[in-house]
Structures are given as C-alpha cells and as structure tokens.
Short mmCIF file of C-alpha atoms in Angstrom, two decimals:
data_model
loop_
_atom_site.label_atom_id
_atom_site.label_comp_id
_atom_site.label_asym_id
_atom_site.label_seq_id
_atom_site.Cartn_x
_atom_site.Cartn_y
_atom_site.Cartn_z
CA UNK W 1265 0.00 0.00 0.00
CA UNK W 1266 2.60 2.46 0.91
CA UNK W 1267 4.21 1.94 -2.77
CA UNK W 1268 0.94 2.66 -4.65
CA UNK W 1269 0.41 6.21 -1.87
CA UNK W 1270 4.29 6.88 -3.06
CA UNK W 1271 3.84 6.24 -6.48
CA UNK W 1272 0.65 7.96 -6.87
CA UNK W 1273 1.77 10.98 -4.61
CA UNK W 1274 4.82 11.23 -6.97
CA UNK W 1275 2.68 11.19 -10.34
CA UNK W 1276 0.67 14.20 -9.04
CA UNK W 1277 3.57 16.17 -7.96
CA UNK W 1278 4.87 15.47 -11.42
CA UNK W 1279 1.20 16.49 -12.73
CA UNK W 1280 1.52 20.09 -10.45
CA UNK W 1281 4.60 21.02 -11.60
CA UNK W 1282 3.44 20.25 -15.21
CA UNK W 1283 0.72 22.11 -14.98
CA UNK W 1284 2.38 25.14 -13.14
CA UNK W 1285 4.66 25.32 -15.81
CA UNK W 1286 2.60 25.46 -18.65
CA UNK W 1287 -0.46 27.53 -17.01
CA UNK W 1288 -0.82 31.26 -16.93
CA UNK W 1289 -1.57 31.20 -13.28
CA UNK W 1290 0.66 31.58 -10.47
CA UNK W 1291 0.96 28.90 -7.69
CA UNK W 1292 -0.65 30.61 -4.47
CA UNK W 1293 1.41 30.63 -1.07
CA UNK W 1294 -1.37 27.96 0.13
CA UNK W 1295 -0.98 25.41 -3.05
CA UNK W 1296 2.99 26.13 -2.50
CA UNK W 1297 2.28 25.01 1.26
CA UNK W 1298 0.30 21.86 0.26
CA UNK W 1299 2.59 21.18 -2.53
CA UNK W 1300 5.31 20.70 0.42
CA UNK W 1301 3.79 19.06 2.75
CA UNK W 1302 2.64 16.38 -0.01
CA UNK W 1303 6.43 16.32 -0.78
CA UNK W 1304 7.16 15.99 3.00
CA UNK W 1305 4.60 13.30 3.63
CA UNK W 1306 6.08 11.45 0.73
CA UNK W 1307 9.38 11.02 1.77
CA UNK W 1308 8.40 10.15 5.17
CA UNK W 1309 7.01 7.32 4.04
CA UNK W 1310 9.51 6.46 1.95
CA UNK W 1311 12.03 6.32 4.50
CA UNK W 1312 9.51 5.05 7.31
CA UNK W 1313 9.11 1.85 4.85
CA UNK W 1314 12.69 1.43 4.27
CA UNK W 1315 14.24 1.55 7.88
CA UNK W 1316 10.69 -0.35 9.41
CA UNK W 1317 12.60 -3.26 10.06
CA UNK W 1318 16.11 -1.82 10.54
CA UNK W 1319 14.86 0.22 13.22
CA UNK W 1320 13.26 -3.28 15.03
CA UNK W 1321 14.42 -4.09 18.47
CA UNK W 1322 14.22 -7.50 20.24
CA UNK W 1323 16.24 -10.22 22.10
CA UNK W 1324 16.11 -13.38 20.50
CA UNK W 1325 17.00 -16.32 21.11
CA UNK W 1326 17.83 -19.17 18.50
CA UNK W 1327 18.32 -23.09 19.19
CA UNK W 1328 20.41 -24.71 16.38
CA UNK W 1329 20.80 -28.42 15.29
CA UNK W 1330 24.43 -29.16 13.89
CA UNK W 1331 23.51 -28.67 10.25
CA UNK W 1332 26.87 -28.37 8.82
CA UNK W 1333 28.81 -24.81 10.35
CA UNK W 1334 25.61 -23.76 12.09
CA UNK W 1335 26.50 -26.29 15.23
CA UNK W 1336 29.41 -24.25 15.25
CA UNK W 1337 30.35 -20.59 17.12
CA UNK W 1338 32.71 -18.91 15.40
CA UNK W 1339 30.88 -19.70 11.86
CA UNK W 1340 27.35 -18.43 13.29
CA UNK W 1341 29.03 -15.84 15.12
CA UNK W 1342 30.35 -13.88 11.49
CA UNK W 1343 26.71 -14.60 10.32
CA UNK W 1344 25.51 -12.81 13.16
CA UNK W 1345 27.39 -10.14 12.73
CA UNK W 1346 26.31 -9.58 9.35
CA UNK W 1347 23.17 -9.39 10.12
CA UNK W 1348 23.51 -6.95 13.01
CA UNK W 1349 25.23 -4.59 10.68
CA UNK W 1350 21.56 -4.21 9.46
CA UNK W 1351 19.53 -4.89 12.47
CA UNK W 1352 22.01 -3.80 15.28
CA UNK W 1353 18.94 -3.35 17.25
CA UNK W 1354 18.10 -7.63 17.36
CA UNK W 1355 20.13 -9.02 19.72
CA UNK W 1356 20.34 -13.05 18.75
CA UNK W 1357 21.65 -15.51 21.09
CA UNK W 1358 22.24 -18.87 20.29
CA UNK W 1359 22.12 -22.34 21.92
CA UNK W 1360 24.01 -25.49 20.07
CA UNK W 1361 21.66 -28.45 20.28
CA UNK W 1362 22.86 -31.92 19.09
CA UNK W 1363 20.74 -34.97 18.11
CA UNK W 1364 20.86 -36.94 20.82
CA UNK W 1365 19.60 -34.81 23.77
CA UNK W 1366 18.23 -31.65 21.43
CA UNK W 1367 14.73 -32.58 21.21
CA UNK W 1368 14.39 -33.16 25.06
CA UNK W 1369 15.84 -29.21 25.29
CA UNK W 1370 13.57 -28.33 22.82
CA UNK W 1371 10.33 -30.19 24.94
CA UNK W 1372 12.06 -29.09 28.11
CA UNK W 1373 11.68 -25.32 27.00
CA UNK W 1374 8.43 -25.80 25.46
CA UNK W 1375 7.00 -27.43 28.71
CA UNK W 1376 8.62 -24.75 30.83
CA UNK W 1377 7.19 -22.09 28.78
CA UNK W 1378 10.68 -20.58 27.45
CA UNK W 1379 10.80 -21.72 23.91
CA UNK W 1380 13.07 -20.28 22.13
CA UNK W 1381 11.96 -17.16 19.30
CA UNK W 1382 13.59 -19.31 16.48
CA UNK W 1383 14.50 -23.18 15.33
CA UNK W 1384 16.55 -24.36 12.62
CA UNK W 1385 16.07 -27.89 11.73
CA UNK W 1386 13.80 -29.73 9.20
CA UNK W 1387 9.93 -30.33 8.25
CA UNK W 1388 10.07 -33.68 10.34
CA UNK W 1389 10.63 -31.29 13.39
CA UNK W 1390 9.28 -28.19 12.55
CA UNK W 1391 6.29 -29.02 10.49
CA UNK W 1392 5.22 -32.64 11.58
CA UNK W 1393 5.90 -32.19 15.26
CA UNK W 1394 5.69 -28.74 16.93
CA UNK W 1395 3.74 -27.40 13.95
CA UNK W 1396 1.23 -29.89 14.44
CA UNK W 1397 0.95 -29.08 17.73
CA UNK W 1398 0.26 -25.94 17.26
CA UNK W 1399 3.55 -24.32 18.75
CA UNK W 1400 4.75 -22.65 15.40
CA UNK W 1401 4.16 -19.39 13.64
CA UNK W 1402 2.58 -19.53 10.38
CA UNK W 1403 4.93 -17.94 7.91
CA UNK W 1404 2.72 -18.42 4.99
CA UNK W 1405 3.72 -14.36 4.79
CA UNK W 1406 7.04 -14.96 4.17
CA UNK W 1407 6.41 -17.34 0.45
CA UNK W 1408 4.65 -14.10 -1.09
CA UNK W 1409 7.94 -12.83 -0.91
CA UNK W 1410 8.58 -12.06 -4.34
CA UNK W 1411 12.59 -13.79 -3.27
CA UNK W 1412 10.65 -16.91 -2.47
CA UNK W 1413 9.38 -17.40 -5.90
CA UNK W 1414 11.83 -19.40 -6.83
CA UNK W 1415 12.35 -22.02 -4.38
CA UNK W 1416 11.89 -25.55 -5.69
CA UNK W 1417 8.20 -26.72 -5.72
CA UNK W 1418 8.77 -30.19 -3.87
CA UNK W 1419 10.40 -28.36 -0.94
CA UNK W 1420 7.94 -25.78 -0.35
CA UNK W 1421 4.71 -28.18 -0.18
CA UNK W 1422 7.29 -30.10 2.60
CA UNK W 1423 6.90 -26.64 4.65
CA UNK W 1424 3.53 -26.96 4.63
CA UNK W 1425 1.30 -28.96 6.93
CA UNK W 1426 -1.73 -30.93 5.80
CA UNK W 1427 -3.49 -27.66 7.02
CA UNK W 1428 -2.37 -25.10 4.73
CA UNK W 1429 0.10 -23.79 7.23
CA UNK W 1430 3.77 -23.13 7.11
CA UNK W 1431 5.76 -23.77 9.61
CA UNK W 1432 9.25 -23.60 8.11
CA UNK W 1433 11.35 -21.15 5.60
CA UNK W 1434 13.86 -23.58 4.00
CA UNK W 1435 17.28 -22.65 3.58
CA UNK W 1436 19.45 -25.44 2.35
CA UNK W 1437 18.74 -29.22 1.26
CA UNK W 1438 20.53 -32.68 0.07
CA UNK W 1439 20.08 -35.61 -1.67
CA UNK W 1440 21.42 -38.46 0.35
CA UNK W 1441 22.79 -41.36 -2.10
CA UNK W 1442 25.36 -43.99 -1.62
CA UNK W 1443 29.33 -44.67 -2.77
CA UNK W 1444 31.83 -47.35 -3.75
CA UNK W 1445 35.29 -48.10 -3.47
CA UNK W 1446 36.39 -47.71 -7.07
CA UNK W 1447 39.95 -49.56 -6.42
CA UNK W 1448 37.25 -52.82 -4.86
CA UNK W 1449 35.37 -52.81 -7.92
CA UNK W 1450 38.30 -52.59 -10.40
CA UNK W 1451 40.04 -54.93 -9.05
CA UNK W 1452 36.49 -57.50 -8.90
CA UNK W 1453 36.10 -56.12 -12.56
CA UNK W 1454 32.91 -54.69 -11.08
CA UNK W 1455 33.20 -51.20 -12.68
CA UNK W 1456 31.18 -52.62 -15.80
CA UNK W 1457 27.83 -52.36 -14.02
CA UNK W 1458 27.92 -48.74 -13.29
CA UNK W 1459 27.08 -46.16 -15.55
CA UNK W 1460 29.87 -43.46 -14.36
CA UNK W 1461 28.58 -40.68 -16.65
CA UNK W 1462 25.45 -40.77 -14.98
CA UNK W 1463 26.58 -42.17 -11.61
CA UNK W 1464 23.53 -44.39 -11.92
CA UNK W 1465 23.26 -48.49 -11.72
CA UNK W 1466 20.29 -50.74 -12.30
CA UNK W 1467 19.14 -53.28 -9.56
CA UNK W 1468 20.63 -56.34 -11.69
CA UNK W 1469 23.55 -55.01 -12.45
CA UNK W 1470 23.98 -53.44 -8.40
CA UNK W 1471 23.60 -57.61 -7.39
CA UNK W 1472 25.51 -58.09 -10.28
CA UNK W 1473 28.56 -56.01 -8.46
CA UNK W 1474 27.88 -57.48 -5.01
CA UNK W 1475 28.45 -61.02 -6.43
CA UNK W 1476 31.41 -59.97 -8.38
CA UNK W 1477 33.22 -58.72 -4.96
CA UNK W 1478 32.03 -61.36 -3.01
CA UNK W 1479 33.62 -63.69 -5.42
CA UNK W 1480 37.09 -62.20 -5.30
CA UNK W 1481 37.22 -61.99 -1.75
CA UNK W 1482 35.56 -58.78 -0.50
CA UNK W 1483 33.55 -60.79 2.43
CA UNK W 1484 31.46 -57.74 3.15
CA UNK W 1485 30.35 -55.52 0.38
CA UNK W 1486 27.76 -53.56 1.90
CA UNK W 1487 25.94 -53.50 5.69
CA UNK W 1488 22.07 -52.93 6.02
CA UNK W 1489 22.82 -51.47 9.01
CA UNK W 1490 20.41 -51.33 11.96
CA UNK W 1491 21.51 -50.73 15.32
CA UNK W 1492 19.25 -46.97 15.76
CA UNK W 1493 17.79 -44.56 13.48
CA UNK W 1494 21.08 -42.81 12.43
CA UNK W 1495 21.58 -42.83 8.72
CA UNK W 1496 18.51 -44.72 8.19
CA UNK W 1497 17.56 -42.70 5.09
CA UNK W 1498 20.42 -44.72 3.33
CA UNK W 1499 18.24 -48.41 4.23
CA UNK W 1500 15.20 -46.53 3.56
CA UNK W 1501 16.42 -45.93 -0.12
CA UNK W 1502 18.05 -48.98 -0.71
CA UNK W 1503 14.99 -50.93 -0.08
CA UNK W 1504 12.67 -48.47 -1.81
CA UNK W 1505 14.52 -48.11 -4.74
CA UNK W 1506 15.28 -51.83 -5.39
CA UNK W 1507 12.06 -52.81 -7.21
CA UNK W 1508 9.93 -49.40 -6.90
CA UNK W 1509 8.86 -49.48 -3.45
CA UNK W 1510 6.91 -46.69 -1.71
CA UNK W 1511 7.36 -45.57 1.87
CA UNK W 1512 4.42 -43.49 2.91
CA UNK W 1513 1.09 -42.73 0.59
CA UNK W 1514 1.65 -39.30 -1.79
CA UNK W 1515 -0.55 -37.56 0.81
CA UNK W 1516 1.89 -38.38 4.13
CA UNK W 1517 -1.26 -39.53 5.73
CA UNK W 1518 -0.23 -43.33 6.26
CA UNK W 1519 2.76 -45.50 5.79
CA UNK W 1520 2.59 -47.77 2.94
CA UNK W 1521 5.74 -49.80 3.52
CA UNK W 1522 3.99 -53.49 3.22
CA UNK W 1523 4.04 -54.01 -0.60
CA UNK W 1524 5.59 -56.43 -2.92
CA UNK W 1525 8.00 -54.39 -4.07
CA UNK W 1526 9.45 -53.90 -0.73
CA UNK W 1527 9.16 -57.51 0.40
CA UNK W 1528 11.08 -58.22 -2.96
CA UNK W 1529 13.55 -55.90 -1.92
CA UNK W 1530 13.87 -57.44 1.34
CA UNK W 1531 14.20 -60.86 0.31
CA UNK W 1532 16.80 -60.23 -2.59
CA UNK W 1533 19.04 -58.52 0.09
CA UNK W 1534 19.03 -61.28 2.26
CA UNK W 1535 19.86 -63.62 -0.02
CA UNK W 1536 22.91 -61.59 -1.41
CA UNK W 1537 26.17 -63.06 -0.39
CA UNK W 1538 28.11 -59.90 0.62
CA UNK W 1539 25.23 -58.04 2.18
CA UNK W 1540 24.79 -58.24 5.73
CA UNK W 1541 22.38 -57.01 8.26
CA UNK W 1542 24.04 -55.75 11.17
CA UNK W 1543 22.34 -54.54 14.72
CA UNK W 1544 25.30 -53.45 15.76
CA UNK W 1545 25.91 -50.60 13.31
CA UNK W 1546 24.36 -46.98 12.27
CA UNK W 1547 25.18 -44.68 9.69
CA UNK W 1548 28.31 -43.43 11.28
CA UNK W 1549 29.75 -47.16 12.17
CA UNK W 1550 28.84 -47.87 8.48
CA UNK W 1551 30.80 -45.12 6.91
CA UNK W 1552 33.52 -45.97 9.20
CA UNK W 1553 33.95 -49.25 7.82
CA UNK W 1554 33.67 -47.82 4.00
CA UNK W 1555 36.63 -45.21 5.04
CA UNK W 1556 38.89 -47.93 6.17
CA UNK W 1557 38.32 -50.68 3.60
CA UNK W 1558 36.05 -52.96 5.49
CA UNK W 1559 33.05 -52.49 3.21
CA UNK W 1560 33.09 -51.75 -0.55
CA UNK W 1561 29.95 -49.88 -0.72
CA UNK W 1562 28.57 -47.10 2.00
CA UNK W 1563 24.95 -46.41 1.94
CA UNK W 1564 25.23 -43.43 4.10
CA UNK W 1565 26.40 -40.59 1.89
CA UNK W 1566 26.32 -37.51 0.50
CA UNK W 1567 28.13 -34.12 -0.47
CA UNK W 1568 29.77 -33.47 3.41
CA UNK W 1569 30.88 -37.25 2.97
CA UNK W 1570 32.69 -36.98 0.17
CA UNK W 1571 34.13 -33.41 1.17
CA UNK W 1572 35.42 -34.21 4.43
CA UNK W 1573 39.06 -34.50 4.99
CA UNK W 1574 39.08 -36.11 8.46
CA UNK W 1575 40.93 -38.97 7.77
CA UNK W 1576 42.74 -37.46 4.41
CA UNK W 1577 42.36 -36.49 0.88
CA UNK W 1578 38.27 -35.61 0.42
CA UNK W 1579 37.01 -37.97 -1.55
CA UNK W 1580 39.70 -41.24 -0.86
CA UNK W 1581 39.77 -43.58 1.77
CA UNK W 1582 42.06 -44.05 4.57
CA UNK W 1583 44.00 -45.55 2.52
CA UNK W 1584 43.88 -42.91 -0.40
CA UNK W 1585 41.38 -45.59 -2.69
CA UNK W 1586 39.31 -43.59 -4.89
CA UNK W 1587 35.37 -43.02 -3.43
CA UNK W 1588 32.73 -43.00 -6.69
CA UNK W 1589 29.42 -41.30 -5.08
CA UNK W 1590 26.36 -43.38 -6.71
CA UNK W 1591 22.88 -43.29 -7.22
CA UNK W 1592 20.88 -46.05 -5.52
CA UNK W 1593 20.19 -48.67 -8.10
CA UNK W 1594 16.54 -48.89 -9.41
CA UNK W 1595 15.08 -51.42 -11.80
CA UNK W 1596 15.42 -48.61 -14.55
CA UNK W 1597 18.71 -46.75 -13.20
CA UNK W 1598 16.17 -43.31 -12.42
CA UNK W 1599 16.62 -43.67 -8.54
CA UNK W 1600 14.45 -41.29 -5.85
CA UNK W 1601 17.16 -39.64 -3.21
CA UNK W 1602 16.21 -39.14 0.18
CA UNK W 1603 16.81 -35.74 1.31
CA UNK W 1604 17.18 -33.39 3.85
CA UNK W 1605 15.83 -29.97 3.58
CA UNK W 1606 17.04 -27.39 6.66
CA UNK W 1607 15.32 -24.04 7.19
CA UNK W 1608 14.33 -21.43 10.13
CA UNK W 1609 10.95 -21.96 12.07
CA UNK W 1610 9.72 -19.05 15.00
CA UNK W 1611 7.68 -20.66 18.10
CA UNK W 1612 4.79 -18.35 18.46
CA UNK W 1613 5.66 -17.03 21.54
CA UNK W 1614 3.13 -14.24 21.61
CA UNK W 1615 5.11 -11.64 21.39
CA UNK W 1616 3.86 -9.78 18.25
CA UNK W 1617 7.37 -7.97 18.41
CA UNK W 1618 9.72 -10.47 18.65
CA UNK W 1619 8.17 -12.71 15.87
CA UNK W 1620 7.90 -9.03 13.82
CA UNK W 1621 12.19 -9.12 14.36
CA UNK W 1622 12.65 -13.23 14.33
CA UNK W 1623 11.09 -12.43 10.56
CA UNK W 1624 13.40 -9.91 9.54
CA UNK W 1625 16.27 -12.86 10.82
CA UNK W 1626 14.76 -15.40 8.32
CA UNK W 1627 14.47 -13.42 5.31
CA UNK W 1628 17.89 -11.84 5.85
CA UNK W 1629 19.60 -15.20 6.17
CA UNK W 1630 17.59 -17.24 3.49
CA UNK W 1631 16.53 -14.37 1.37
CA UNK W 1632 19.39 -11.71 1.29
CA UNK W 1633 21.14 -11.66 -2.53
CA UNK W 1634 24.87 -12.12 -0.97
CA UNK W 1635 24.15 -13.22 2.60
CA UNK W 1636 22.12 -16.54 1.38
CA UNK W 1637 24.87 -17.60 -0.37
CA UNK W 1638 27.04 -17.39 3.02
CA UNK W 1639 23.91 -19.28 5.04
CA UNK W 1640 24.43 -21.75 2.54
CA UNK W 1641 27.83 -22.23 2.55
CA UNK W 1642 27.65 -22.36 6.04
CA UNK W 1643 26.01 -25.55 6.07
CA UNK W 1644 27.68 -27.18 3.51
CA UNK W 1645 24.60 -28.17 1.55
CA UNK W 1646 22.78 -26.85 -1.51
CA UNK W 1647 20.58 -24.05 -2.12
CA UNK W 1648 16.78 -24.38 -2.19
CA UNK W 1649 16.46 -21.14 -4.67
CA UNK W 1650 16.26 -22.04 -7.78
CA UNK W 1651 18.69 -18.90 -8.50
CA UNK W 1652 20.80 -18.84 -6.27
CA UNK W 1653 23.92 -19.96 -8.35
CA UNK W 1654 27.47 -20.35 -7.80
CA UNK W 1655 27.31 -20.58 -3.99
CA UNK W 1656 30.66 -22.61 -3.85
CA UNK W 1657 32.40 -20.82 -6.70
CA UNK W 1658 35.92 -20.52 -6.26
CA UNK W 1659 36.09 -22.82 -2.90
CA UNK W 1660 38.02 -25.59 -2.59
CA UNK W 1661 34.57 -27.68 -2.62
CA UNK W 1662 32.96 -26.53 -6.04
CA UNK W 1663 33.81 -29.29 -8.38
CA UNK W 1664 32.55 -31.68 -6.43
CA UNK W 1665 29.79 -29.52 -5.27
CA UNK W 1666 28.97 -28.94 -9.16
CA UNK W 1667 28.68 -32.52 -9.63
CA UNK W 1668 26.21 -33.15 -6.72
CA UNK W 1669 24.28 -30.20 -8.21
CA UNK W 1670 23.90 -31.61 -11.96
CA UNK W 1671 23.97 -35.58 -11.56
CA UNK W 1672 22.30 -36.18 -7.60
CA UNK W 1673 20.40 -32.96 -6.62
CA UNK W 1674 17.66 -33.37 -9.31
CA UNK W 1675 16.81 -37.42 -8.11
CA UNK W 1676 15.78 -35.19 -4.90
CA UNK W 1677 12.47 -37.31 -4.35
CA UNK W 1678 9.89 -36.88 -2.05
CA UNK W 1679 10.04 -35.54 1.27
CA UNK W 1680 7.90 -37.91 3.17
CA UNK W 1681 9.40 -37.17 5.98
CA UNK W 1682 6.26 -34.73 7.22
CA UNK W 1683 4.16 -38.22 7.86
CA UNK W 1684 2.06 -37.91 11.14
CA UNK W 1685 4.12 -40.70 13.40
CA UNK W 1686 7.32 -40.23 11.81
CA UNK W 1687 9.48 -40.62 15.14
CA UNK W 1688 7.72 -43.67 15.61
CA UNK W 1689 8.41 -45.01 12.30
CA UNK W 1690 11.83 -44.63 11.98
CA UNK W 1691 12.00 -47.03 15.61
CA UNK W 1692 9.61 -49.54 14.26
CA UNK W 1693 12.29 -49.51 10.40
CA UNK W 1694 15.23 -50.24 12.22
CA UNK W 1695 13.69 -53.01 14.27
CA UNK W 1696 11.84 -54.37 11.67
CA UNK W 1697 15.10 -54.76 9.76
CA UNK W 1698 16.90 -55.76 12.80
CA UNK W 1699 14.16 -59.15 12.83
CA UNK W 1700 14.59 -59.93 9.07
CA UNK W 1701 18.20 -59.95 9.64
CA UNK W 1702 17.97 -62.35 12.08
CA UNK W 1703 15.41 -64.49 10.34
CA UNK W 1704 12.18 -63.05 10.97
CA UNK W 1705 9.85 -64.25 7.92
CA UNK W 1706 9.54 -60.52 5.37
CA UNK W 1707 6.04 -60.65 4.77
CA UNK W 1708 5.03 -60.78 8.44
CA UNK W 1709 7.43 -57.94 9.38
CA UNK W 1710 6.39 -55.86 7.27
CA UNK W 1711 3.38 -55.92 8.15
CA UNK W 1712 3.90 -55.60 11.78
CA UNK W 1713 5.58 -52.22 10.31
CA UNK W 1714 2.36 -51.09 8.90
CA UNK W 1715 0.22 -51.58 11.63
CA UNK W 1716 2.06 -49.81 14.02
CA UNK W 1717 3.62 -47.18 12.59
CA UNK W 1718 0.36 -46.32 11.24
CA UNK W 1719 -1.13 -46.70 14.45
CA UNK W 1720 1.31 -43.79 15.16
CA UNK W 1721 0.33 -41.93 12.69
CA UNK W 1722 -3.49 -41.95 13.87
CA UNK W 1723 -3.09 -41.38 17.33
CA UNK W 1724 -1.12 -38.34 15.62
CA UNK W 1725 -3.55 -37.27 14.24
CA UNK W 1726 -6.42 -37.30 16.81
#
C-alpha cells in the first residue's frame, strides 16, 4: 500500500509542476504550502518503509541443530554479525543443540514455557511435530515474498502442513545417495555395471557387483545397518529403490511400507552373499567401515561425505582408494534420493514484536542476494532457490559440489518425511530390519511395520 500512496503521490507532484509550468496562473502561497507538505509526507514514508525493520528491536534467542557450520560458534558468530550490521537493534543468542539430547531441550523449553523465538532444523521437526501441535508461527507471509518465488516446488509443499500452514522457511537441502570403493570394484572387474557418466546403476547389475566382490574376496560388500535410526535414510532408499517401493502414501497420511515391491527388496538382500544385516551398526559405524576398507559400498552418503578430509584427501579412503558417489540402483537406473531440507521456524511465543524481528532474521539469512549464499555455505549443503547460483564458486569444494548439483540434486524425491508418526516409524524400520536380519519371515514384518507405525500416525492425528 505504501508503494501505490508513493507512487501515486509522486505522479501528481509530477502532474503540479506540469501544470504550473505550462499555465498562466501563479501557484498561491497555500498550493505552494500543500505542494510541500505532499512532498514531505512522501518522503516520510519512503524512509519510514525502508528503515521499518532496521529500526526493530528485540532479544532473540535461537536453538540450532548441527547442520553443517551452524553447530558451530565462530561460523554463526560472522553470520551474526552480518546481520547486526543491518539490524544492530536484534540481539540473537544462540544455543548449540545436538541430536541426541536436542529434542528433550527443545520439549524441556516448550513445557517450561521458554521456547526459544527461532528453530533451525527440518519439516520432520518443525512441520510434523511442533507445527502440528500448534507451537509454530505460520509464515505463509514470508512465500509471497517475491525472493521466495523461486524455491523448488517439492520443498515448499514439505513446509507446509496438511493444514495449509507453514511452519518452516527452507534454507538449504541434500540428496542423500550412496558410494563405492572404485579400487574394490576394479580390481572385482565390477566397474562394468555402473554407468559413471550418470553415476547411476540398475538393480541387476547393483547384485551383479555385489556377487562380483564377493567372489574375489571382498567378504562384506555392503551392511544394512540397523543398530538406531542414524543414517537410516540410506536403508530406507536402498529398499525403496530396489524394485519401486513406496514408503508413505503421496498424501503423508499413512505408511505404505507393506508391498511387494518392498518384500522383494527385502528378500533379494538377504539372499545376497556380501550383504549383511548388522544390529550393531548406524550410519556413522557404516561409513567408518567404508573409510577404512572394510566395506566396498557405504549407503550413508552424500556431499559433506565426500568433502570431508578427516581422515585425508576428500574424496579417498584411509588408505587414499578412490570413493565413486552413486545413485541407488533402481530397476530402470532413475533412482528417488532421500533428502534433507534445513530451514528457520519461530515458536509463536506471543510476542507480536519479537516474531515481527525473528522475521526480519529469516528473510535476511535465506533471502538476502549475498548473505544466502554465506547461510548456505555455512552448512555445507545446496541451495533451495532455484537462482541462487554459484554458492561454492571458487572454494576448494565446487567441483565436487557442481557434480552433486547436476547428476544427484535433481533425483531429490519426495520428502515424506512430514508423515504424522514419523518418530515412531523410523524405531519400528530399524527393528523391523533388525528381525529380518535375524530371520524373521519378510512378509510378516512388514506388516507388523504397517500396523504400528500407522497406528502412530493416527493417534497423531487425533
């Protein structure tokens, strides 16, 4: 509204002094006074509407999941200073949650009636849990932002509950996929079943390669790990993948694990010489094992995996063996990636104020031209605007960034994660997979899946 008054109050200036020009008659001392004052008014406005939210002032305070740099100080810290070069009047302060005791801060605060102004963490917390309970803001304000036109379709409708409501402003996302040993498979002649232009492999020809390293001596080529949750996205896509199997409906009302794809899936696995099921691992043991030559094939990775230098060179083993990032193998090679999608949610606090300033935040870190593109960075993912290019440009990370970006990030499937239940589910995956590995018949396991998780999901729900 204030545009249209400005642009309108400008045109008929433009129209007086047009007219005072080309008339015979003098302006009066009183047209002169309300000439002025329209001027005055004018550029009040104009300045009122372009230091609104500069001139906010609030404490805030901001809990932080370990996505990427954001779990760490001195990263959020020059963020934070950015941002208080514009808003030096919102004071942010910031408490480092991790996964294994964060949610019970989170619920602790909540319960005690101090929840923090903002959250960054993902749809399965934001959306599915405290926005269904009613906790969150609705930033539905925030996506008719002309900057959020161009976020990717998928990952807005996973910000939005089955309401209408959004509960989250995504910043960054992945697509979790898997990786091989390329020095195992070469030397099993098992490089013949990948497609390395596409970084794509079809389900025969992925048994195909498991066989081939069994057979020269690689004991265990892969681990369906299933000792917790952690990294259970990787199992999730393997099994899903295999022969075209669906974990939830399209809606995310109910879990729709039971099917005959999935129970092929299943059963081929356990079969497969090579491919154990192990209780005793997660995501982190698993990658573990693929870093120091144990396993031939990880199921638990992604762009930080194959950038991180922990144990030497980025993208080599321990023992400096090429790592090949790969799709998941599908009947037709055209895989669906897990992902993770990371963005900002405010608790709704009622504080008309604070949420007023915990806005201004969001947009500044997700929306800002050049400060996105440092938010991003920051946690070592990938953009969710569209145009938002070049974020790793010139870092020591932007080849293999660029090849995560063309060949992985557009198998991003969907984001089912936002199923009623969820926490629930993931418990009853790992020890459904934990029976079948120790001989539990698939057909009945997967059903007891089903019914309970979707039991979950309905008590959810009510």
């Amino acid at each position: 509204m204030k545009k249209r008054i400005l642009a309108w109050g400008a045109a008929s200036l433009l129209l007086a002094s047009s007219l005072a020009a080309c008339g015979p008659k003098a302006t009066t001392e009183t047209e002169k006074k309300a000439e002025s004052g329209k001027a005055s008014e004018a550029a009040s406005e104009k300045a009122e509407g372009a230091s609104e939210d500069e001139a906010l002032k609030a404490d805030l305070k901001l809990y932080t999941y370990p996505i990427g740099k954001w779990g760490d100080s001195a990263s959020v810290d020059t963020l934070l200073q950015n941002f208080n070069a514009k808003y030096p009047d919102i004071h942010v302060t910031v408490e480092y949650l991790d996964y294994q005791s964060g949610d019970d801060q989170v619920n602790t605060a909540i319960e005690g009636k101090a929840a923090p102004d903002l959250i960054m963490e993902g749809p399965e917390r934001l959306v599915a849990n405290w926005g269904a309970k009613g906790l969150m803001v609705d930033l539905a304000d925030l996506f008719e932002d002309d900057a959020a036109k161009d976020i990717y379709p998928n990952v807005v409708e996973a910000c939005k509950s089955s309401e209408g409501k959004y509960y989250e402003y995504p910043l960054a996302m992945i697509a979790h996929c898997m990786a091989i040993n390329k020095t195992a498979f070469e030397n099993a002649d098992a490089l013949q079943y990948l497609d390395l232009d596409n970084h794509t492999w079809t389900t025969e020809n992925f048994f195909k390669a498991v066989k081939a390293l069994h057979d020269k001596g690689q004991e265990n080529v892969a681990a369906v790990y299933c000792g917790g949750q952690g990294g259970d996205q990787g199992t999730r896509a393997l099994v899903n993948n295999l022969y075209g199997g669906k974990f939830t409906n399209k809606e995310h009302t109910e879990y729709a694990v039971d099917s005959s794809e999935n129970a092929q899936a299943l059963e081929e696995l356990m079969k497969a010489e090579g491919i154990n099921f192990d209780p005793a691992l997660v995501g982190g043991d698993e990658i573990t094992l693929f870093r120091n030559g144990t396993l031939a094939v990880s199921l638990c990775w992604n762009s930080a995996q194959q950038n991180n230098k922990d144990n030497g060179e980025a993208g080599k083993t321990n023992n400096g063996d090429e790592i090949i990032p790969m799709l998941f193998p599908a009947k037709d090679g055209k895989a669906e990636l897990c992902g993770g999608i990371w963005g900002f949610g405010i608790f709704d606090n009622g504080d008309e104020n604070k949420i007023k300033a915990a806005k201004a935040f969001i947009r500044f870190m997700a929306n800002d031209a050049e400060q996105a593109k440092l938010s991003v960075q920051t946690t070592g993912f990938f953009p969710v605007h569209k145009d938002l290019t070049d974020v790793y440009e010139g870092t020591e990370n932007a080849e293999t960034m660029k090849l995560f970006t063309e060949k992985f990030m557009p198998s991003f499937g969907d984001y089912y994660q936002v199923t009623p239940g969820w926490a629930t589910a993931r418990t009853e995956w790992w020890n459904m997979l934990q029976r079948i590995g120790q001989g539990g018949e698939v057909k009945t396991e997967l059903t007891t899946f089903q019914t309970n998780a979707n039991a979950a999901a309905k008590a959810a729900k009510a």
